[in-house]
GROMACS .gro file of C-alpha atoms in nm:
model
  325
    1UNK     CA    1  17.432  -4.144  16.069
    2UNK     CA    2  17.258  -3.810  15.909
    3UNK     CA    3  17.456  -3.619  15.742
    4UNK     CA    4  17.461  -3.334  15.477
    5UNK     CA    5  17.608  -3.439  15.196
    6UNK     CA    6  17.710  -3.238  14.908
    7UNK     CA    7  17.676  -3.375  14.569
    8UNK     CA    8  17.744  -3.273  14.214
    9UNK     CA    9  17.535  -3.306  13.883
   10UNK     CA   10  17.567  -3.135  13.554
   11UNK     CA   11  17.818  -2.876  13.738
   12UNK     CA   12  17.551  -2.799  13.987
   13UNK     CA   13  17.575  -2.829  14.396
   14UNK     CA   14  17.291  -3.050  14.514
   15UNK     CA   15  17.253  -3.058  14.933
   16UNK     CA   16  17.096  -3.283  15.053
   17UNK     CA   17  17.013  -3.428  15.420
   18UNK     CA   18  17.068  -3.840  15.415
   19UNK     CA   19  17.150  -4.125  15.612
   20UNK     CA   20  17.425  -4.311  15.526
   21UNK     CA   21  17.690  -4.539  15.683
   22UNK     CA   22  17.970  -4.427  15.936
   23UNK     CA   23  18.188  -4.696  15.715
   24UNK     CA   24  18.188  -4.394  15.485
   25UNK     CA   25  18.370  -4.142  15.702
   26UNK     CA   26  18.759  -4.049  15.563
   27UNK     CA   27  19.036  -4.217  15.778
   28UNK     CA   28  19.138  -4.023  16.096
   29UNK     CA   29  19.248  -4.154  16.460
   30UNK     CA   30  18.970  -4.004  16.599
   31UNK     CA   31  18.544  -4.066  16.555
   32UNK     CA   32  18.363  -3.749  16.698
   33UNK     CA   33  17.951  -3.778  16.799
   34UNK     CA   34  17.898  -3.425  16.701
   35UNK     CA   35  17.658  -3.231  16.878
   36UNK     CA   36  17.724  -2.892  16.798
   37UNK     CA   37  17.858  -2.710  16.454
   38UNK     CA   38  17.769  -2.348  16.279
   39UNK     CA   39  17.742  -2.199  15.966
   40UNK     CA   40  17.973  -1.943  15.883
   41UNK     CA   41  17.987  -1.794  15.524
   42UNK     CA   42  18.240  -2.007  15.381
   43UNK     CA   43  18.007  -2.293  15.453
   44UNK     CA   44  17.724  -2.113  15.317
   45UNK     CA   45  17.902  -2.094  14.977
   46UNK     CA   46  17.999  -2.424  14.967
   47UNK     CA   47  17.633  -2.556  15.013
   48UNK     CA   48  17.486  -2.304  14.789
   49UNK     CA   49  17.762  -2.388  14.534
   50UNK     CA   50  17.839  -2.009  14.458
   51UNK     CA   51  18.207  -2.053  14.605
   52UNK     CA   52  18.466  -2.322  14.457
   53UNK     CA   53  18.471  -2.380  14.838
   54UNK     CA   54  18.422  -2.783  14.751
   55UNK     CA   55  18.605  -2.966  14.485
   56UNK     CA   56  18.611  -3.308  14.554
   57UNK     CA   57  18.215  -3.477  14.597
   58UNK     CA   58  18.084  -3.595  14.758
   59UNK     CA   59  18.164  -3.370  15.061
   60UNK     CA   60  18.020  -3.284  15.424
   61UNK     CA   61  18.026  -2.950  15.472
   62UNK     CA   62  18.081  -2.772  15.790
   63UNK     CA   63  18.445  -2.593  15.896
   64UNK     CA   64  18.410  -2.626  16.258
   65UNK     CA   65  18.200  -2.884  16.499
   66UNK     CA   66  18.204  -2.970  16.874
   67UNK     CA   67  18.127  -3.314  17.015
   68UNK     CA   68  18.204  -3.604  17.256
   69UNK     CA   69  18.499  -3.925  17.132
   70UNK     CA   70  18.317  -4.195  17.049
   71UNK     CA   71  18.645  -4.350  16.936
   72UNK     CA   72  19.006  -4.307  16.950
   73UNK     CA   73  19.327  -4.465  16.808
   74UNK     CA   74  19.500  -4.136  16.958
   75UNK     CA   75  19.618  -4.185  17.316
   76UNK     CA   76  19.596  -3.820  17.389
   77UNK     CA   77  19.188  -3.870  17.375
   78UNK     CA   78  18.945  -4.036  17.498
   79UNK     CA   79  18.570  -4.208  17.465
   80UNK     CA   80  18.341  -3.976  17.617
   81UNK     CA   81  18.573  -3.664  17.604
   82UNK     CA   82  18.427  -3.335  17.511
   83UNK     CA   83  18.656  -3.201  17.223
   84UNK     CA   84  18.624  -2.866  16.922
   85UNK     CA   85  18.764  -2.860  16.587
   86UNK     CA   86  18.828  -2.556  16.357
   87UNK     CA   87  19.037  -2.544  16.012
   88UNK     CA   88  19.267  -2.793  15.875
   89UNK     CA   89  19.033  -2.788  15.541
   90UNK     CA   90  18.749  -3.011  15.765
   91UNK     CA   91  18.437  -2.923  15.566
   92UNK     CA   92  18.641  -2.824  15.243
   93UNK     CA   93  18.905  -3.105  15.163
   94UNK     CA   94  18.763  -3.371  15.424
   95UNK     CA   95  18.396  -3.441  15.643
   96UNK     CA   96  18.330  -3.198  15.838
   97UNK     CA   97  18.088  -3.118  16.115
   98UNK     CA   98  17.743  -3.072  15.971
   99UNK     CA   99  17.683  -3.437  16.005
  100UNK     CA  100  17.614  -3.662  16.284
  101UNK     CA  101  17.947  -3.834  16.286
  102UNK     CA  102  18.339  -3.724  16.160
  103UNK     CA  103  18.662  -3.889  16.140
  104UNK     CA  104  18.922  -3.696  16.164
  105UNK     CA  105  19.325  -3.658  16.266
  106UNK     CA  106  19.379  -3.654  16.681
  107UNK     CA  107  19.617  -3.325  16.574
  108UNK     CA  108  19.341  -3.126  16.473
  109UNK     CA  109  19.155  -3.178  16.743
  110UNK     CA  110  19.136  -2.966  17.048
  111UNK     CA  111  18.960  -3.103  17.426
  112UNK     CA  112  18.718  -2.841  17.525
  113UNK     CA  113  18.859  -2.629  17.758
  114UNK     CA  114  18.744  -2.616  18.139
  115UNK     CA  115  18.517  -2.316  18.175
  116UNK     CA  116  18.323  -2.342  17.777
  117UNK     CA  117  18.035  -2.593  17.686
  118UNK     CA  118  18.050  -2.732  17.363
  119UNK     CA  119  17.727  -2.501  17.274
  120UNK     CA  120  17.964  -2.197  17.397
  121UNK     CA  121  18.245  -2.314  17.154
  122UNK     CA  122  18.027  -2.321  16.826
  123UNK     CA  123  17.923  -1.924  16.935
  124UNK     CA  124  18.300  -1.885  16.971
  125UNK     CA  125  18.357  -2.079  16.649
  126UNK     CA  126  18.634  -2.055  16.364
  127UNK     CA  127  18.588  -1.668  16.403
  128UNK     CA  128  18.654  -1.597  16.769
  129UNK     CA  129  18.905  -1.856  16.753
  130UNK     CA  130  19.083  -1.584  16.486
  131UNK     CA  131  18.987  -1.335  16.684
  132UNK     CA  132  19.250  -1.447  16.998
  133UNK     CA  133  19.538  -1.559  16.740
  134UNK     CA  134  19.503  -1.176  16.684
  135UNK     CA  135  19.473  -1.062  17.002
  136UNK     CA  136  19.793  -1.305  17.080
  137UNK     CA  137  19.976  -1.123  16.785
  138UNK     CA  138  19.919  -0.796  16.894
  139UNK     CA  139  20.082  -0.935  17.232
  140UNK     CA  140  20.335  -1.115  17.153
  141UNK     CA  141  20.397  -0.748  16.915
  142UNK     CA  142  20.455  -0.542  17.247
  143UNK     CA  143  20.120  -0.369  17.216
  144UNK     CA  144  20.034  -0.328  17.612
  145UNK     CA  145  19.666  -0.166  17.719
  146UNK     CA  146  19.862   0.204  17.848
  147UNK     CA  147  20.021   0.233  17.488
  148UNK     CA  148  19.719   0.359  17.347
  149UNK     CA  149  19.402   0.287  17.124
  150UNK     CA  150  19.370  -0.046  16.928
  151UNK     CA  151  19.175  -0.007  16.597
  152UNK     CA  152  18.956  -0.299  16.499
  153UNK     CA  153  18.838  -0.306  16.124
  154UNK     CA  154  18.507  -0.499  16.051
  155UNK     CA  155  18.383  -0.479  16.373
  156UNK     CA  156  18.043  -0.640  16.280
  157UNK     CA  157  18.198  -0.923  16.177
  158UNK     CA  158  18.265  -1.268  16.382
  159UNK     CA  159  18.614  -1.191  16.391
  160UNK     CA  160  18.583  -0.842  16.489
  161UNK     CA  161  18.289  -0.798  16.745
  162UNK     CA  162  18.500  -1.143  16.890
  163UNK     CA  163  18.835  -0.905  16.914
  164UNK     CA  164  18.655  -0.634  17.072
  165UNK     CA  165  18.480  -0.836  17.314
  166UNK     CA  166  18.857  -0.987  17.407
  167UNK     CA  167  19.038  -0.653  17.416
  168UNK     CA  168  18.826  -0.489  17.676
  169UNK     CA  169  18.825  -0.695  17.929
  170UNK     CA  170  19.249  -0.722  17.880
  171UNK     CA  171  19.224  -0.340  17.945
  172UNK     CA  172  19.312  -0.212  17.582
  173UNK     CA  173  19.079   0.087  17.458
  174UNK     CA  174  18.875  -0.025  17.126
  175UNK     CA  175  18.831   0.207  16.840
  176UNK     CA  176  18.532  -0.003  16.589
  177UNK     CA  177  18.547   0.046  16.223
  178UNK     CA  178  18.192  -0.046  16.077
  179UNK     CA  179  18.054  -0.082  15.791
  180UNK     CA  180  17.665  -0.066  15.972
  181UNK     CA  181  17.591   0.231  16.138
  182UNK     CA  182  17.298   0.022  16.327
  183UNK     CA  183  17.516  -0.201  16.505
  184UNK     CA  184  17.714   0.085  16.683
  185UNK     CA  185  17.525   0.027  17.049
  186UNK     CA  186  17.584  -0.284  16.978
  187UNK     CA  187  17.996  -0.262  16.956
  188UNK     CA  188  17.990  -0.072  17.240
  189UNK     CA  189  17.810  -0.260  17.445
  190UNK     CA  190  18.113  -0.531  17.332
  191UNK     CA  191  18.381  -0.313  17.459
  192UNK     CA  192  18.421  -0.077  17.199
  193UNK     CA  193  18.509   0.327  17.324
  194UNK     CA  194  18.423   0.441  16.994
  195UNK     CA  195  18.255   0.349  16.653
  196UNK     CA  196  18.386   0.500  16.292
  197UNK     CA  197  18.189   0.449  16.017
  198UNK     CA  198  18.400   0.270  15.714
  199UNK     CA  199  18.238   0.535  15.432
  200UNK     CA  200  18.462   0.796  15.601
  201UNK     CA  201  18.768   0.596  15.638
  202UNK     CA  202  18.849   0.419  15.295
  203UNK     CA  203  18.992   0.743  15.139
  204UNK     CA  204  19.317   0.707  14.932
  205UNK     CA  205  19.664   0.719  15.252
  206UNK     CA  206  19.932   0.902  15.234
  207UNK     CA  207  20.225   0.698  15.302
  208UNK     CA  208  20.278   0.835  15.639
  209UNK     CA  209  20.003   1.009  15.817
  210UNK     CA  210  19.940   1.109  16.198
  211UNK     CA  211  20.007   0.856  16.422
  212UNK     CA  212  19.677   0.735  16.627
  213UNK     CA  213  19.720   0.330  16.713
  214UNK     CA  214  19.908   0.165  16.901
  215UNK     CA  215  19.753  -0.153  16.798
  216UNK     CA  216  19.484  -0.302  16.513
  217UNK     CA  217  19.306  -0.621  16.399
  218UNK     CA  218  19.245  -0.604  16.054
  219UNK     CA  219  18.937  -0.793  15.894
  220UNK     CA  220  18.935  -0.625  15.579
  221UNK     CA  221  19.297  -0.537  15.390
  222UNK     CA  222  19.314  -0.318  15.082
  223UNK     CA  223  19.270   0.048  15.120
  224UNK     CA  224  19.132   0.036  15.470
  225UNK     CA  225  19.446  -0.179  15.603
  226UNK     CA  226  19.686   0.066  15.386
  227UNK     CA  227  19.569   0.362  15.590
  228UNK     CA  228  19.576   0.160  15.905
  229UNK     CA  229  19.932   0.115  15.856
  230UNK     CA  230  20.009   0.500  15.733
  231UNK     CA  231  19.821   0.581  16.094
  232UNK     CA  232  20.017   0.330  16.314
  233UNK     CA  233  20.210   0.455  16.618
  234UNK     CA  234  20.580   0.403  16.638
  235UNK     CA  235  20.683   0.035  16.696
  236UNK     CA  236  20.283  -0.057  16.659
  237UNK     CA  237  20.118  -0.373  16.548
  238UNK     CA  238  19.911  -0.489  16.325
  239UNK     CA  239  19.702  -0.844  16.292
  240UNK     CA  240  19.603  -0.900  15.924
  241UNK     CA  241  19.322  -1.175  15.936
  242UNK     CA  242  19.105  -1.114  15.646
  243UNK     CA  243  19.034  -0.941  15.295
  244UNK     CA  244  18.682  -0.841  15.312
  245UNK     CA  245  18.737  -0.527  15.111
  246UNK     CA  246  19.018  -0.705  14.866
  247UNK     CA  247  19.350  -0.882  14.878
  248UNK     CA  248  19.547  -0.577  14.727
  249UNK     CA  249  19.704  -0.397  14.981
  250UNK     CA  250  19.845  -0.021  14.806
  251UNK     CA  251  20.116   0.101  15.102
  252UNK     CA  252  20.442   0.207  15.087
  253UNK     CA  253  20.777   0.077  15.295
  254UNK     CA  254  20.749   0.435  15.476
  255UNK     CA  255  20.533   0.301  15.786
  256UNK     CA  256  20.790   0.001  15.838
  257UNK     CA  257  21.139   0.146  15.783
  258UNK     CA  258  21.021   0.470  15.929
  259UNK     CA  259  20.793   0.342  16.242
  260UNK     CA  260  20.932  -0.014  16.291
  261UNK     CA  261  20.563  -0.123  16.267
  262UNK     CA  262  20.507  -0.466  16.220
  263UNK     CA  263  20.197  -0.603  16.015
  264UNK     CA  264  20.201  -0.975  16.143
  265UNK     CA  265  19.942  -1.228  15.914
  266UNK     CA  266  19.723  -1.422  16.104
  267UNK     CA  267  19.622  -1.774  15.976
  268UNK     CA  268  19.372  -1.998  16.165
  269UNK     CA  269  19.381  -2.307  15.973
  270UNK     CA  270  19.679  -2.458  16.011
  271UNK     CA  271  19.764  -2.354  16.370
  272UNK     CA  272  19.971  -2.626  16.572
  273UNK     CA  273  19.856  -2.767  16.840
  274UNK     CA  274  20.015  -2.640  17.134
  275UNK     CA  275  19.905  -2.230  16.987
  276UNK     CA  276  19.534  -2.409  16.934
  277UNK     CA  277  19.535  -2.471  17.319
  278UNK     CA  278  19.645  -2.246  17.403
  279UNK     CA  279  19.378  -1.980  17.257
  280UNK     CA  280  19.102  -2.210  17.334
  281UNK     CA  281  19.200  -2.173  17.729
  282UNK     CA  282  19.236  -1.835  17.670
  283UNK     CA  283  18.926  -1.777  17.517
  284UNK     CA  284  18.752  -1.960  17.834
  285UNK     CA  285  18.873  -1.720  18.055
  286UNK     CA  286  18.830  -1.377  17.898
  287UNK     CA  287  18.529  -1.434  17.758
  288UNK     CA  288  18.196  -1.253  17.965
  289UNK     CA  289  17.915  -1.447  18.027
  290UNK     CA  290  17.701  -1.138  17.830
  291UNK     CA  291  17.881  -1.250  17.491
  292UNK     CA  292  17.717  -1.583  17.480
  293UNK     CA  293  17.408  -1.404  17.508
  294UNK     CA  294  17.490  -1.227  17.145
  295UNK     CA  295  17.213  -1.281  16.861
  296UNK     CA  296  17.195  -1.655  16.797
  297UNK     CA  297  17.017  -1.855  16.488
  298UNK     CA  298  16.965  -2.155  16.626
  299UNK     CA  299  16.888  -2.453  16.352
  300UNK     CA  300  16.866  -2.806  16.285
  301UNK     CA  301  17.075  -3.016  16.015
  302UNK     CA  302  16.770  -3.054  15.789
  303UNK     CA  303  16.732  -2.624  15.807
  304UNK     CA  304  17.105  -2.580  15.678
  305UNK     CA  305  17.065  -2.579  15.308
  306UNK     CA  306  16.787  -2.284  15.298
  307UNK     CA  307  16.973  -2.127  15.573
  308UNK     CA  308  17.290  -2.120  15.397
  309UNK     CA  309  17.085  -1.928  15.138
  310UNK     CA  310  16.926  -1.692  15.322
  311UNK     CA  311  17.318  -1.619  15.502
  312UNK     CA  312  17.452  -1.502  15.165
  313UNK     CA  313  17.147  -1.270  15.094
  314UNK     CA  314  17.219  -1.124  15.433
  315UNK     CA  315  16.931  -1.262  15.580
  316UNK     CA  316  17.088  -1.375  15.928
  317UNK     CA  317  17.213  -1.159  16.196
  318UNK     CA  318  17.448  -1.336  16.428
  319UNK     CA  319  17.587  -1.703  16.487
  320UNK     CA  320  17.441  -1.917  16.315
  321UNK     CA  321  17.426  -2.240  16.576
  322UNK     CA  322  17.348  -2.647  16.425
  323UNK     CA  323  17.225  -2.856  16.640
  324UNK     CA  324  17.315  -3.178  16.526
  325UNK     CA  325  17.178  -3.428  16.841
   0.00000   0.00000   0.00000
């Protein structure tokens, strides 16, 4: 099979494309013919080497994949059956899906949802997967569409166009927090009723300050997510899924003792099972079919490696899509 294959010399991260034998693979129930995977930024560091993303060589890169069984000690799958994969440290502990081939645990694997091609899943990806955990949160918070306006930090990200792009259609009105004033038709055209710029927002909060969301998903943490908080309705939610702007977060006690506002973490990588399902089916049915026509990069396995490059100089707009067969 090809694979990418990480390797290390003289504390440098060498990629390179090879061929090398499936008896290689790392025990699992379950062999996957992948056809599909992305790049997302953690996999871009761990190619480039600039993130102690990898720290056991060699290593396959690639956090999420989507491909057919080719073979399966698990009863709950089967040869031929279309399945997706995101987290469980595939890509950063164990093979993951920028190769032709990977062996992994039948629990971490997901059957593709009826409704989603395994093309659609890699533009869903480890980010839009988040992106429904959140939405899920806010739900399982109380947050209904006729309690008012959900904020969504980072809205340019995968994790926050994704959110927008699920809230709307679920009848919640979107407020976008941006970083990129350029992308603002494009939010809207998501879902989003109105784009903020981020300059004007990260200003010092007050503990308390006036309330204007019933809801958020927040990408970003630190200041931004402390003001979030100070601005949250009474009994509001929030979905903390990222620390783009830092992992401090400077708040007070006043917004939860004296709102009953509940900031609820969000993890994707270890998600059981059943939840996995869950949002994957979800995610099939919400879902336009105008969001799978967002900006796609569309590679090969041998383009990875300069691609991953050009990713962390903010080269790449969009999903970043590997073909693998």
């Amino acid at each position: 099979m090809r694979a990418l294959l990480l390797e290390q010399q003289d504390d440098q991260t060498l990629a390179h494309i090879k061929d090398i034998g499936s008896d290689r693979l790392p025990e699992g129930d379950v062999t996957v013919d992948i056809n599909w995977s992305s790049l997302n930024y953690k996999d871009a560091l761990a190619i480039t080497g600039k993130g102690k993303i990898v720290r056991n060589f060699p290593m396959v890169p690639g956090i999420d994949f989507a491909g057919t069984v080719r073979h399966s000690r698990d009863d709950r799958f089967k040869e031929g059956q279309s399945v997706v994969l995101t987290g469980w440290g595939v890509g950063e502990h164990h093979w993951g899906g920028l190769a032709e081939q990977a062996r992994v645990c039948g629990e971490w694997l997901v059957p593709l949802p009826n409704g989603l091609d395994e093309r659609k899943a890699m533009i869903i990806g480890t980010a839009g997967f988040t992106a429904m955990l959140c939405v899920m949160a806010l739900e399982e918070g109380g947050v209904h569409p006729d309690d008012g306006d959900i904020l969504v930090t980072g809205a340019s990200g995968g994790v926050g166009s994704t959110a927008i792009a699920l809230l709307a259609p679920l009848g919640y009105r979107v407020t976008a927090i941006s970083g990129r004033d350029s992308n603002t038709e494009y939010l809207k055209a998501l879902g989003a009723k109105e784009v903020m710029s981020r300059d004007g927002y990260i200003d010092t909060p007050r503990p308390l300050e006036k309330q204007l969301w019933a809801g958020a998903v927040d990408t970003v943490g630190d200041k931004l997510l402390a003001r979030v908080l100070a601005q949250m309705n009474y009994n509001g939610t929030v979905a903390a899924c990222g620390l783009a702007g830092g992992y401090q977060l400077p708040t007070t006690v006043m917004p939860f003792i004296l709102r009953n506002v509940r900031l609820q973490g969000v993890d994707s990588v270890h998600t059981p099972l059943h939840r996995r399902q869950t949002a994957w089916e979800r995610l099939a049915g919400i879902l336009p079919d105008s969001f799978y026509q967002q900006a796609t990069h569309e590679i090969s396995l041998e383009q990875a490696p300069a691609t991953a490059a050009a990713l962390l100089n903010n080269q790449i707009t969009g999903r970043t899509l590997v073909k693998i067969r």
